[in-house]
């Protein structure tokens, strides 16, 4: 059922905007004056004071890869995150896990996994789409660098940020 | 609305999901549903193979008109058809044929529940492999479980473990846990390529697909099983883990491995080809292609690809820009007249390129024009013994009577110093028996290649061309069918599509020729050559048109036609 | 004076050059830079934030309330990587930013920013057709935006360019028409003379002294006050639209068009657009001040009084000249703050509302206003 929203009928005074504009100007002026008279507490002074300790669990900082309790890299390079990433920040080149490797049965892993942090918009789509629970947005938010290359997080860096996560669903265990 | 009584001799009326359609007698129920735009999900059924009916995915509800007792008039519904009595149990749509007055319900509760049940059984032991499975994205198991599945597993026990990652042939890997036991691969190998290597062993939920213990799946058509496998049980070693299917752009093109001209789909992403697979064309290659042809695209990745035009200075080649290279080539070639000049073209060139070579020859007036013959081994299926994909085009467009017959005399006349200049397009002459001594005695050697081969090394001017998936054009295959090549990726670096190179050469030699794009070349060709009359590049279409009668037939298609007439397959 | 002809010309040229250089590089450009600072600061206090408060004198801890910020911004703009996307039309892509900045600065040539200093008129070009010159030049700046939108060869800038051109063309009409009553009242097109007139006989919006005051018989100005107010409102609003400022900043409306016509620009080329917009705002304020609020003149006829105090009725003393310049700048700055205040108060119009306002309300109102003014003039100044 479509809901019909009746537009309110405006009086002439309302139609010519002026009273409303004046009202708006008055409100903003009020705020300005209150700040100028230091009657109100304002924002945090960033580099000295930080919110880091108060960041909620679901905070969306830099995306990173994680390993499981056996230090196995969880990512199997399915490339779904590469596909879903809106600004195409992720580049993955998969490879086959060679015979003799402890985790040979997983068959596939990323050879190259790059996230271009200049492109990343911290949307968290990659985390949401990952079928292996391998990529998470961590709490790091001040990602800086002096060159483009530096801003590309490679596999090593991603595992460094991500670290190990235990207690996630593990479908590669013995029972499967 | 066609009433059943008025229908023609060979048409029968069938009700599909409450709509009456008329289809030829003997049509499979699944095909009738398809015509009524009601797709029936299926695994084991493949129109080119026999129907064992073993997957049960295609279960539908069926009904028949009651057989009236003598003298009794059947009860009619509003459309004038006999009323249908629906049967309490479902039937498979793939192996049964329709009869007059039959009713099919693909969306009824019964049909839906059947599908849901079959899906649940199939998924009981299926691994959670999608993230590492190459089939993901084009897997019918994935698709059907989304459309018809439960969304939740009720299975609490341990899954059955089966062999994974087994090399069953040089090009193919088998994962038994993913196999849905549809037997398509078994039937393909047995019926189409007469190489009965597959079989099922063990029983119940332990039943697995395997190859004969002493044999391998190594026939030249083995990769077709990967295409028809509805799941990721059979995967190609070549494509394995290279690219996810959803990233690839698919370009309809042709295989240029031999004169058969199998229709293909080229999958590429960001300027790189990842795979090539057959495209159904019932006049050329049915739904198959050979493994050799599939791997053809690797030649485009050759590290020795030429990427820039070059001119020889002293002993060394120097890269130059296109105008300079073309200018130099035209200036050098026009210095030589008639008998002093020869052109060696290639049966791998498209009709358009051949035509531009012909116009070039008209202005340069060379003594000889020939192409290189490329004989190889053919087989009794698709692969043709003529490995030049467009010899018929060369015959018609370039007026070559007997390909390769003049090469000997060219060599002789080079030695006699009668031929002083040579234009070579797309061929390596050293490979065709010319010696380096002969080539170095030439005063002018202009050649176009895609790879830095010995001929390119000897050439005074080298013009880098495009590989078969990097250009557009048309070709005529062994049975006389005109088909279209399409461009999947860009040629690397500065190299260009060959028709552009020839077009520039033409212009440099002869001034303007009224051509701005490839389609213009075809139009000009259609106005000069009778076999192309009334055609244009776009009118060739995806499946091509027959333009000449060569009297040749395709052995594989003939056998397929026989099986169709025997009612074994749908075709 | 017995100088040679050549030297007279040379000194005149020199004086003009000095005026131009001082005006552009000492007044306008720093003002542009600091109006950006003001914008950030005002928006911050309106939104209960702090605003730029750190950058001060480099390598010290002295922050001067963030007054170093514009300089840091400028340095950043200069040092940023200058991208020219591969798919753009290079020539026009480069031309566009210049075409927005140059007209904005050119128009300040005719604005009288002070009375006289050492006998020299404080205006670069004392044209007899000041307002026309301004319209002629200001209308060129639309090319900058259209070219930017078109040459970027990308959808958002293109839409931004189209929006901006239709918006600027529409509002130019009401801008021009709303000015006609003012010119009728003064009977004059020279901006310097207009200001002098206001200095003597009361500002257009404050006719409280000289011949403009009612008690001195200025009944005409009393009746003309009403049309003058209409002209003021229409003119000011149209200036908002002309300078693409909120609530009329649809060409670069980020919710719909990313950044509008300058989406593909970066570094100094972007800065030129950015600064061009502020320069246009400053010139716009200057124009409003000149026409309606007496330009450099002091209120209540104090000019005449101070002149008398100085003694020499022919020569404006230097301190008064400086005071006039300061007055002008003070008025302009007040107006800029008003611009900023409006921006952080009002939401953006919808495009159809914007066009409707321009064509259906302001155009008619401005037209009507001309006739009202003309009627009053006929009746009160026979
Ligand atoms: S957070 Fe979003 S933008 Fe960043 S890598 Fe993940 S999907 Fe891409
Ligand atoms: S979605 Fe997860 S498993 Fe797949 S490639 Fe990305 S991180 Fe790896
Ligand atoms: S066969 Fe299909 S369902 Fe099974 S793992 Fe592969 S993609 Fe997934
Ligand atoms: S391997 Fe594939 S084609 Fe062969 S039986 Fe199994 S699912 Fe069917
Ligand atoms: S498709 Fe009919 S039983 Fe398999």
XYZ file of N, CA and C in Angstrom, chain A residues 17-18 21 24-26 28-29 31-32 35-36 40 42-43 45-48 148, chain C residues 45-46 48-50 53-54 81 83 233 338 341-342 344-346 349-350 353 357:
120
model
N 9.442 32.334 2.301
C 10.706 31.898 2.908
C 11.253 32.795 4.002
N 10.971 34.105 3.934
C 11.765 34.999 4.768
C 11.725 34.703 6.257
N 13.880 31.784 6.885
C 15.307 32.080 6.735
C 15.801 32.822 7.968
N 16.207 30.505 10.825
C 17.418 29.703 10.665
C 18.644 30.497 11.034
N 18.697 31.720 10.532
C 19.868 32.548 10.826
C 19.988 32.792 12.320
N 18.832 32.924 12.959
C 18.870 33.170 14.387
C 19.436 31.953 15.124
N 21.445 29.568 13.982
C 22.883 29.390 13.783
C 23.661 30.454 14.537
N 23.117 31.657 14.551
C 23.803 32.727 15.275
C 23.882 32.376 16.758
N 24.042 29.447 18.127
C 25.115 28.471 18.332
C 26.468 29.149 18.306
N 26.628 30.028 17.316
C 27.920 30.696 17.175
C 28.235 31.492 18.437
N 29.225 29.326 21.338
C 30.601 28.831 21.242
C 31.592 29.947 21.532
N 31.300 31.127 20.980
C 32.227 32.243 21.176
C 32.334 32.614 22.651
N 29.889 26.202 25.802
C 29.595 24.836 25.437
C 30.899 24.077 25.237
N 33.259 21.545 23.354
C 33.291 21.149 21.948
C 34.089 19.887 21.736
N 34.441 19.637 20.453
C 35.031 18.353 20.057
C 36.369 18.072 20.719
N 40.313 17.167 21.005
C 41.505 17.674 20.302
C 42.292 16.486 19.791
N 42.149 16.175 18.494
C 42.518 14.855 18.004
C 43.890 14.272 18.345
N 44.998 14.761 17.847
C 46.178 13.886 18.038
C 46.531 13.701 19.507
N 46.219 14.711 20.327
C 46.558 14.567 21.747
C 45.567 13.637 22.436
N 52.629 6.127 -2.983
C 51.511 5.263 -3.327
C 51.809 3.809 -2.959
N 32.118 27.386 14.330
C 31.435 27.866 15.536
C 29.931 27.687 15.401
N 29.427 27.779 14.181
C 27.990 27.545 14.010
C 27.649 26.101 14.348
N 29.178 24.140 16.481
C 29.733 23.756 17.774
C 31.048 23.014 17.651
N 31.856 23.420 16.718
C 33.182 22.792 16.595
C 34.245 23.832 16.895
N 35.500 23.452 16.652
C 36.586 24.367 16.948
C 37.073 25.071 15.687
N 42.634 25.725 14.226
C 43.143 26.464 15.386
C 44.596 26.113 15.671
N 45.249 25.434 14.702
C 46.600 24.963 15.027
C 47.695 25.673 14.256
N 49.902 16.494 -6.070
C 50.097 15.948 -7.412
C 49.011 16.486 -8.327
N 46.898 15.986 -11.274
C 46.462 14.931 -12.189
C 45.715 15.538 -13.368
N 17.257 42.972 -2.325
C 17.020 41.545 -2.047
C 17.238 40.703 -3.303
N 28.274 37.482 6.201
C 26.863 37.197 5.970
C 26.700 36.040 4.973
N 27.505 32.897 6.726
C 26.463 32.586 7.717
C 25.272 31.945 7.001
N 24.887 32.532 5.881
C 23.770 31.971 5.122
C 24.099 30.556 4.676
N 25.888 28.284 5.967
C 25.840 27.245 6.997
C 24.496 27.205 7.704
N 23.561 27.973 7.176
C 22.228 27.940 7.767
C 21.219 27.261 6.851
N 21.241 27.641 5.577
C 20.169 27.187 4.699
C 20.525 25.884 3.989
N 18.638 24.357 -2.347
C 17.375 24.299 -3.095
C 17.355 23.075 -3.987
N 16.156 22.702 -4.388
C 16.052 21.686 -5.430
C 16.210 22.412 -6.752
N 13.155 24.214 -7.979
C 12.839 25.371 -7.133
C 13.719 26.557 -7.493
N 12.334 30.007 -8.846
C 12.599 31.245 -8.127
C 13.199 32.285 -9.072
